Coordinates of C-alpha atoms in Angstrom, one line a residue:
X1134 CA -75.0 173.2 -141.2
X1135 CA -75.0 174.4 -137.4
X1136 CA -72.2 173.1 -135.2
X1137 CA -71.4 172.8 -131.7
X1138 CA -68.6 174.4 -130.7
X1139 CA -66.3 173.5 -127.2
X1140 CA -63.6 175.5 -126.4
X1141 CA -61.3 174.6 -123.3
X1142 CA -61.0 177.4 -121.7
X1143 CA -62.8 178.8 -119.2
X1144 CA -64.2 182.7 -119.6
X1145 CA -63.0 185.1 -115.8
X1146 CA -64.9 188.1 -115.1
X1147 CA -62.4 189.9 -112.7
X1148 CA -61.0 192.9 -112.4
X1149 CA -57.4 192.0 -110.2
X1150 CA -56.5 189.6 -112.8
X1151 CA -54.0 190.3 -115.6
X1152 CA -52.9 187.6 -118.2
X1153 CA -55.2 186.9 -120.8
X1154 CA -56.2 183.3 -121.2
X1155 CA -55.5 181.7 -124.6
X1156 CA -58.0 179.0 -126.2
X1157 CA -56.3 175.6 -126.0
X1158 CA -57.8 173.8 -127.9
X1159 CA -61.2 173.5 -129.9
X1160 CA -63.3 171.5 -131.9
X1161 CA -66.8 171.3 -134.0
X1162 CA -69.2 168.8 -133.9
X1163 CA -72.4 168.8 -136.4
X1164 CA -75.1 170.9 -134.5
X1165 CA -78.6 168.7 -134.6
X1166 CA -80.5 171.7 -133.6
X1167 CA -79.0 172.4 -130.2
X1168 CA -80.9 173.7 -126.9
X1169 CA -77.9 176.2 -126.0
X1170 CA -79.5 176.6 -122.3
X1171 CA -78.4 172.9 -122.3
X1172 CA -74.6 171.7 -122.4
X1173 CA -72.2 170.7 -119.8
X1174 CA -68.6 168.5 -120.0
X1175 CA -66.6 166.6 -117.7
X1176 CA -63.3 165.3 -118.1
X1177 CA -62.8 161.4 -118.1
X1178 CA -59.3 159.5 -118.0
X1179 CA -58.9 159.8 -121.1
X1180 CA -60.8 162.8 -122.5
X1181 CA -64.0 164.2 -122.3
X1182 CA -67.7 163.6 -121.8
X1183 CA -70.1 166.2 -122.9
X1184 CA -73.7 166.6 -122.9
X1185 CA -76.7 168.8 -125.0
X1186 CA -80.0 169.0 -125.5
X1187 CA -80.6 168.7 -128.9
X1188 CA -84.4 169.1 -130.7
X1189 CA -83.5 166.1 -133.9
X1190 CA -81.7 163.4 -134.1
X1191 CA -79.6 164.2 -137.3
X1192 CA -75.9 163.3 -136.7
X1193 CA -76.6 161.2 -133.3
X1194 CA -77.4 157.9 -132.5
X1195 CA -80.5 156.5 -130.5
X1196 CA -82.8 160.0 -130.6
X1197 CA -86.1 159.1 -128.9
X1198 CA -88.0 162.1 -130.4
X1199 CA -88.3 166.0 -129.0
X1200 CA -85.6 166.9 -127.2
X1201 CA -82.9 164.5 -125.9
X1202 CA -79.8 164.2 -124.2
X1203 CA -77.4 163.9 -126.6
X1204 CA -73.6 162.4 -125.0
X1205 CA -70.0 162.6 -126.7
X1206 CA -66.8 160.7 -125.7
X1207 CA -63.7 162.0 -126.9
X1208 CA -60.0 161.6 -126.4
X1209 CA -58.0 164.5 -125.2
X1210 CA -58.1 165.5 -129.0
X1211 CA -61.9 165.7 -128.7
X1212 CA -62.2 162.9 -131.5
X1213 CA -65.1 161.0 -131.1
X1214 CA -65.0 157.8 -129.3
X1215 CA -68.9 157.0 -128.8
X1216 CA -72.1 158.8 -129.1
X1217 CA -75.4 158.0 -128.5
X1218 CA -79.3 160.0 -127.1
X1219 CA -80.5 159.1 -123.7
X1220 CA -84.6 160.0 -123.1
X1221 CA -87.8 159.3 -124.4
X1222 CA -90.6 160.9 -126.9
X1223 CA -91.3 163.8 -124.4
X1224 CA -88.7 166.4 -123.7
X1225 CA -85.4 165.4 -121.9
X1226 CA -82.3 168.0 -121.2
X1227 CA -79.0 168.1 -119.2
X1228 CA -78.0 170.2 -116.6
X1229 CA -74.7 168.4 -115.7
X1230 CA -72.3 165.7 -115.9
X1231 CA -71.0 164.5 -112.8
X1232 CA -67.4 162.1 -112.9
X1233 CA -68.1 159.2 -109.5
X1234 CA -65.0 157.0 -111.1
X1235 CA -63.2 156.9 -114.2
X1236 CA -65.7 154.2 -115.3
X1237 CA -68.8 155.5 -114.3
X1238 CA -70.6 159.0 -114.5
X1239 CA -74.2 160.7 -113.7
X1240 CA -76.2 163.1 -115.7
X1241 CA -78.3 164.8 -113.5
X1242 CA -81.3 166.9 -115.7
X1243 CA -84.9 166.9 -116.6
X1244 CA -87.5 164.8 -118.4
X1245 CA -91.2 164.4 -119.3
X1246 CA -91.3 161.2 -120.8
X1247 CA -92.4 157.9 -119.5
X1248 CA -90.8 155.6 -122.3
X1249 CA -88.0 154.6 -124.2
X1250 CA -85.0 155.2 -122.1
X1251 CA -87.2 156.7 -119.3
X1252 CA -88.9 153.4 -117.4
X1253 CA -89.1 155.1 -113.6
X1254 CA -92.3 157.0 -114.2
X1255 CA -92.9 160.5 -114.0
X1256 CA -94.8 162.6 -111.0
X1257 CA -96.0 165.4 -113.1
X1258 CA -94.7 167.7 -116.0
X1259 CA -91.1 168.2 -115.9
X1260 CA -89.1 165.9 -113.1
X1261 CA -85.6 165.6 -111.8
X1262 CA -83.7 162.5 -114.2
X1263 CA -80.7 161.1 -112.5
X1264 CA -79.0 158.6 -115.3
X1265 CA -76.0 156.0 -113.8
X1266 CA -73.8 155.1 -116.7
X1267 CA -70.9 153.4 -117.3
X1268 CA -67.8 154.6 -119.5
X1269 CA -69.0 153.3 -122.5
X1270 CA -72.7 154.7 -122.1
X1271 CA -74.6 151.4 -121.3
X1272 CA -77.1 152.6 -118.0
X1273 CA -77.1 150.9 -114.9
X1274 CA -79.5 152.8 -113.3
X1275 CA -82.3 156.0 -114.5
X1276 CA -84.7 157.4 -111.8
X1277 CA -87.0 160.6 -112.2
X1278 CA -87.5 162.8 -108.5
X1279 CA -90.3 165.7 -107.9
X1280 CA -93.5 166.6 -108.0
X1281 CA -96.9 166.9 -109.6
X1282 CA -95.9 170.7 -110.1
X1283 CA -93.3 172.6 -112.0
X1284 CA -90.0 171.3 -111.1
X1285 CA -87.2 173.8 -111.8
X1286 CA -84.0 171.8 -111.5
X1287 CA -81.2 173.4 -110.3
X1288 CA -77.9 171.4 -109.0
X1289 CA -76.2 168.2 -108.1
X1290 CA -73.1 167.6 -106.2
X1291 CA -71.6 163.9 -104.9
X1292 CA -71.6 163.7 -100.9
X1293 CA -68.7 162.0 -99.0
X1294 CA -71.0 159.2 -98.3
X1295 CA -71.3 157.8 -101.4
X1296 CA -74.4 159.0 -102.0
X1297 CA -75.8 162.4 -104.1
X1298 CA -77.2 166.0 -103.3
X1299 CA -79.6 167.3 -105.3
X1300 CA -82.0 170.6 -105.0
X1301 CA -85.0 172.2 -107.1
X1302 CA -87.2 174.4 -107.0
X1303 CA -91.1 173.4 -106.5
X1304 CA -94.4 174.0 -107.4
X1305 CA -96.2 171.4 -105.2
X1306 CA -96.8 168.7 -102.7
X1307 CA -96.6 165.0 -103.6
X1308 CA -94.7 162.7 -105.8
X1309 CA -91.6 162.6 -103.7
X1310 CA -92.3 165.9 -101.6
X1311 CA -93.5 166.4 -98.4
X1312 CA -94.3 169.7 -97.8
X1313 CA -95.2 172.3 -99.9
X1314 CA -95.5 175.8 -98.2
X1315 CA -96.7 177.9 -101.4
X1316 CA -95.3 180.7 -104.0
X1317 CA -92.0 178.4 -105.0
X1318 CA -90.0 176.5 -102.4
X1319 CA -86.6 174.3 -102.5
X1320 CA -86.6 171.2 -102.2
X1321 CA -83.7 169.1 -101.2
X1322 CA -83.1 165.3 -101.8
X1323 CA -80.4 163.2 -100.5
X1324 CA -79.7 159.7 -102.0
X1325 CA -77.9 156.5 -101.6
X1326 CA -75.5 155.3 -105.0
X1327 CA -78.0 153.2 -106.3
X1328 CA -80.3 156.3 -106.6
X1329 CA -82.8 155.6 -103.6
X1330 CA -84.0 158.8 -101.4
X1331 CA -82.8 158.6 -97.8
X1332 CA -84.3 162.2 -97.0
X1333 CA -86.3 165.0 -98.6
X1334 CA -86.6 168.4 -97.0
X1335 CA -88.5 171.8 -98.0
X1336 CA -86.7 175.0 -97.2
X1337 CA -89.3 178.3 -97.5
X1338 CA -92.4 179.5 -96.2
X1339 CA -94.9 181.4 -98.0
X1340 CA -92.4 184.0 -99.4
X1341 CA -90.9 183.5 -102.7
X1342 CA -88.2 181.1 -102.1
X1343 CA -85.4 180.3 -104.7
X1344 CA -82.2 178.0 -105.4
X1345 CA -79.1 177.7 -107.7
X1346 CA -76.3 175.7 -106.1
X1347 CA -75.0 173.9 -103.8
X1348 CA -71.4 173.0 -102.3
X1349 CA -69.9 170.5 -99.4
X1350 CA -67.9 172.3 -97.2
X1351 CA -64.8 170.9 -95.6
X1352 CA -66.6 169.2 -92.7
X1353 CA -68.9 167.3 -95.1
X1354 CA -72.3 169.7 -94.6
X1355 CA -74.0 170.7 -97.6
X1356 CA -74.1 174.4 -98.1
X1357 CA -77.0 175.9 -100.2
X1358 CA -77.3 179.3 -101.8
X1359 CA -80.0 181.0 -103.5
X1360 CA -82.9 183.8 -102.2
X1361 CA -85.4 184.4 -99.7
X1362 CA -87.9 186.7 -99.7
X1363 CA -89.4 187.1 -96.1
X1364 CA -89.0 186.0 -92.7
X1365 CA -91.0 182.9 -90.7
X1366 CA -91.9 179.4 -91.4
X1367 CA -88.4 177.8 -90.9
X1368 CA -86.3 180.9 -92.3
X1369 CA -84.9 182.1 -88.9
X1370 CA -83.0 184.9 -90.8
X1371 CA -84.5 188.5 -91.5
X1372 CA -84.0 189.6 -95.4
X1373 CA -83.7 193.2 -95.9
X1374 CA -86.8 194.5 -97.8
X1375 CA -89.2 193.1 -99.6
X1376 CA -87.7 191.4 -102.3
X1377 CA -85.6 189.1 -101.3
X1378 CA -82.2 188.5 -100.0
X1379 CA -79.5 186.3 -100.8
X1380 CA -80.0 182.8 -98.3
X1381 CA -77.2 180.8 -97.6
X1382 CA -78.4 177.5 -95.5
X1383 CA -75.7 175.0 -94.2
X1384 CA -77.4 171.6 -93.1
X1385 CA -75.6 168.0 -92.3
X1386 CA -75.9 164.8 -94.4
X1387 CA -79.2 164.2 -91.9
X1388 CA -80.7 167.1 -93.4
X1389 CA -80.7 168.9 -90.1
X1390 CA -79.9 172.4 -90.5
X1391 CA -76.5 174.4 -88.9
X1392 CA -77.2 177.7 -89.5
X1393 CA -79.0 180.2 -92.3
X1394 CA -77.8 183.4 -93.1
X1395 CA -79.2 186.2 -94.9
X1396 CA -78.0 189.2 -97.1
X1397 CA -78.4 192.0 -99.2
X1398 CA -80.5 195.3 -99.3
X1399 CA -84.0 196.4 -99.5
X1400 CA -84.0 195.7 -103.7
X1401 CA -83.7 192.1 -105.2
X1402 CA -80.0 190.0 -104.5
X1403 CA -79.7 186.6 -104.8
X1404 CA -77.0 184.1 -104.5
X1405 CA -75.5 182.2 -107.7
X1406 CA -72.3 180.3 -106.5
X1407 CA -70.4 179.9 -102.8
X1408 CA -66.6 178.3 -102.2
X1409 CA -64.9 177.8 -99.2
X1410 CA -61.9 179.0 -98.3
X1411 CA -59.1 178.5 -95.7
X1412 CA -60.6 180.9 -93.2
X1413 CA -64.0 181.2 -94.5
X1414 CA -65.9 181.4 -97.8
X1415 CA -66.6 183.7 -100.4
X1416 CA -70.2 184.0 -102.6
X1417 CA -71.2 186.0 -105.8
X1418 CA -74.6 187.0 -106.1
X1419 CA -77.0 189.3 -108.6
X1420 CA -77.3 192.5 -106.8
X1421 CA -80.1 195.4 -107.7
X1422 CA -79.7 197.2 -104.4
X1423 CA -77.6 199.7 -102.9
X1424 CA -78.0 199.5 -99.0
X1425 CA -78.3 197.4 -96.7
X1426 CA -75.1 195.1 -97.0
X1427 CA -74.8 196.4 -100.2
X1428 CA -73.0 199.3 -101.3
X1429 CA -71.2 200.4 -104.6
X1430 CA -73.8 199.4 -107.5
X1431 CA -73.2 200.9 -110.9
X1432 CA -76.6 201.1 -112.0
X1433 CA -79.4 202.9 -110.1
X1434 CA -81.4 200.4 -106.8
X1435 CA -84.4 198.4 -108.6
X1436 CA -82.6 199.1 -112.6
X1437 CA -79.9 197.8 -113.6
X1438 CA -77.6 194.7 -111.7
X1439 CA -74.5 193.8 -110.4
X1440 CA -72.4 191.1 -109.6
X1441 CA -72.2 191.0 -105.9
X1442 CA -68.9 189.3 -104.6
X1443 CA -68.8 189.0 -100.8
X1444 CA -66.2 187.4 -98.4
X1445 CA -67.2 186.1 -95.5
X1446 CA -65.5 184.8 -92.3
X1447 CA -65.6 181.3 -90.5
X1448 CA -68.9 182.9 -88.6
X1449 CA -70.5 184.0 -92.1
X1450 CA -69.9 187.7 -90.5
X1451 CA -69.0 189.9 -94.0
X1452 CA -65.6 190.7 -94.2
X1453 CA -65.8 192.4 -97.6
X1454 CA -68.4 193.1 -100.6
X1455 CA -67.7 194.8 -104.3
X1456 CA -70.1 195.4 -106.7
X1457 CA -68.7 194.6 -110.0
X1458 CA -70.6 195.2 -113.4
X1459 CA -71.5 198.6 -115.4
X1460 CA -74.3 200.1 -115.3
X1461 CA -76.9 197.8 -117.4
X1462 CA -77.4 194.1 -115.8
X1463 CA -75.0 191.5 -115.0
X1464 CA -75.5 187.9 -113.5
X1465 CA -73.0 185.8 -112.2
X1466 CA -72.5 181.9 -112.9
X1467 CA -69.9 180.7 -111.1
X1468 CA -66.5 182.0 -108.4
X1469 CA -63.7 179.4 -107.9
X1470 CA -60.3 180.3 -106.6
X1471 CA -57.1 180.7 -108.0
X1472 CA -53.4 179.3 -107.4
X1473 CA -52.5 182.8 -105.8
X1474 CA -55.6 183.3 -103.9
X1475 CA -57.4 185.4 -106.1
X1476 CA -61.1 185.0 -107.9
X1477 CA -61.6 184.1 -111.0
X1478 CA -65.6 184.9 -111.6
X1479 CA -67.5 183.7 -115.0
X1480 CA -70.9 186.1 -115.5
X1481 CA -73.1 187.8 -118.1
X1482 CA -73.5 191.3 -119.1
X1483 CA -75.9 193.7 -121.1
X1484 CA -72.9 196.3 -120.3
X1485 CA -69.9 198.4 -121.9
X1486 CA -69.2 200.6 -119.2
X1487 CA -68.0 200.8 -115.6
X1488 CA -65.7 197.8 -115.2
X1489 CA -67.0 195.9 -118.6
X1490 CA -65.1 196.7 -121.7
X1491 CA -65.3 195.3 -125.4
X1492 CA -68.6 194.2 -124.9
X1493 CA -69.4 192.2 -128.6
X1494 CA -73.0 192.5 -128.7
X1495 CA -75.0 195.0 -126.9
X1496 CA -78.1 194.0 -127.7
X1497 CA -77.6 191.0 -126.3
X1498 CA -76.2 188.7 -123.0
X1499 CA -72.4 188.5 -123.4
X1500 CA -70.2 186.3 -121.8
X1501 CA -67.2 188.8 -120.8
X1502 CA -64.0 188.5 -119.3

């Protein structure tokens, strides 16, 4: 039998860090044919909530059919409290958990269905599924968001209003979206709590356009990073090259933007995950150039990537940039800060050289401290 397997502990890609963290805790669930690009887990009062996609419903409650979102209660000791599958007959995933209260929760993902669990409809192929639950898993509220095109969902964040953030990245006009300039653009949708769209915007042109997260900074604008590949349209910044730099937009809770920034060199970059700090912010990125902005990649421009970490200052002007990796590909997932003002920075990596040591599988993506 397969299992699911959460530790609690988080895996830091860093090279100024020392100790080496310790698992705390873990525990096994039965695995009913897991989608491993889908799991996330919050923590609750009491515990946790966590959430897969799984492909049958053996071991868990409710399964709809093809893939569903399969959700776990536990107590701090990760014993089950409740279970239970949220979708329909089509294919539904998670891409996150998000805590409002200790009594209620969203899970932000996908979905194709138009039954069961899903009753808001669908515009086309795979849409945005926001889910309103409460504590013990009953739904208040389930809406689906996009297009008639591909919709690549990407991230969800809670706004100081009340209300929710959420971005993807398109493939078309209608449904919910506006504007469609062409070759993949973001979309960004603002809602009230119960779930209703108070704004939609499209940020592009006809360049390849691309999105993975987004923040709220400490005056309450939303701050998106991902890729742009050319200048025009309504990207007022310049990318160097061809093939796209890393774009960091900052807009208000109107959707009006502040400023847009780009950077990188002439080869591919593009931006994963962006914090503020006390006197300005700091991004990592995927990095396959070596001028420009950019200088100190392992591998050769175009080959092999790096994990690009830049600080910036209260302007956005660079203060610093390190390449960190080896010299096959890395990718970034996620930067947060640490007690003592350092970085800790979660990635992947195809290397064992350079700054990555005891790679496990070389073959393969490895998740590397």
């Amino acid at each position: 039998m397969k299992i699911i397997l959460f530790n609690v502990v988080m895996l830091f890609f860093i090279d100024c860090y020392a100790q080496i963290p310790e698992i705390v805790r873990q525990q096994c669930y039965p695995d009913p044919l897991v989608n491993s690009n889908y799991q996330t887990i919050a923590q609750t009062e009491n515990g946790y909530i966590l959430g897969v996609g799984i492909n049958n419903g053996n071991n868990a409650s409710n399964y709809h059919g093809s893939a569903d979102i399969w959700i776990i209660v536990t107590d701090s000791s990760f014993n089950t409290i409740w279970e239970r599958c949220y979708g329909g007959s089509d294919t539904d995933n998670p891409n996150e958990i998000v805590k409002i209260t200790e009594s209620e929760y969203y899970i932000f993902g996908s979905t194709s269905s138009t039954d069961g669990d899903v009753q808001s409809g669908n515009n086309g192929f795979n849409d945005i599924w926001v889910v309103k639950i409460n504590i013990q898993g009953e739904i208040i509220w389930e809406n689906t968001y996009g297009c008639p095109g591909y919709d690549e969902i990407r991230d969800f964040i809670l706004t100081p209003d009340g209300g929710f953030v959420m971005i993807d990245r398109i493939g078309s006009a209608g449904g919910d979206v506006s504007q469609y300039y062409g070759n993949g653009d973001v979309w960004m949708c603002k809602c009230d709590s119960l779930g209703n769209i108070e704004w939609e915007k499209t940020l592009g042109n006809q360049g390849l356009d691309n999105c993975i997260s987004l923040t709220i900074n400490n005056e309450g604008n939303i701050m998106m990073i991902g890729a742009v590949q050319q200048h025009g349209g309504m990207v007022e910044c310049y990318p160097d090259g061809v093939w796209g730099d890393v774009w960091l937009v900052e807009l208000d809770l109107q959707g009006d933007i502040i400023s847009q920034h780009c950077y990188g060199g002439s080869d591919y970059d593009l931006g994963f995950s962006i914090i503020e700090l006390e006197d300005g912010y700091i991004f990592a990125a995927d990095t396959h150039s070596d001028d420009g902005d950019v200088s100190g990649l392992h591998g050769s421009p175009g080959g092999g990537s790096d994990i690009w970490v830049v600080r910036l200052n209260e302007q956005f002007g660079i203060i610093w940039q390190k390449c960190i990796g080896g010299y096959d590909n890395e990718l970034p997932v996620y930067i947060t800060q640490t007690t003592d003002n350092g970085f800790f920075i979660i990635g992947n990596t195809y290397s064992n050289d350079g700054d990555v040591s005891g790679n496990h599988s070389i073959s393969e993506y490895d998740t590397d401290i």
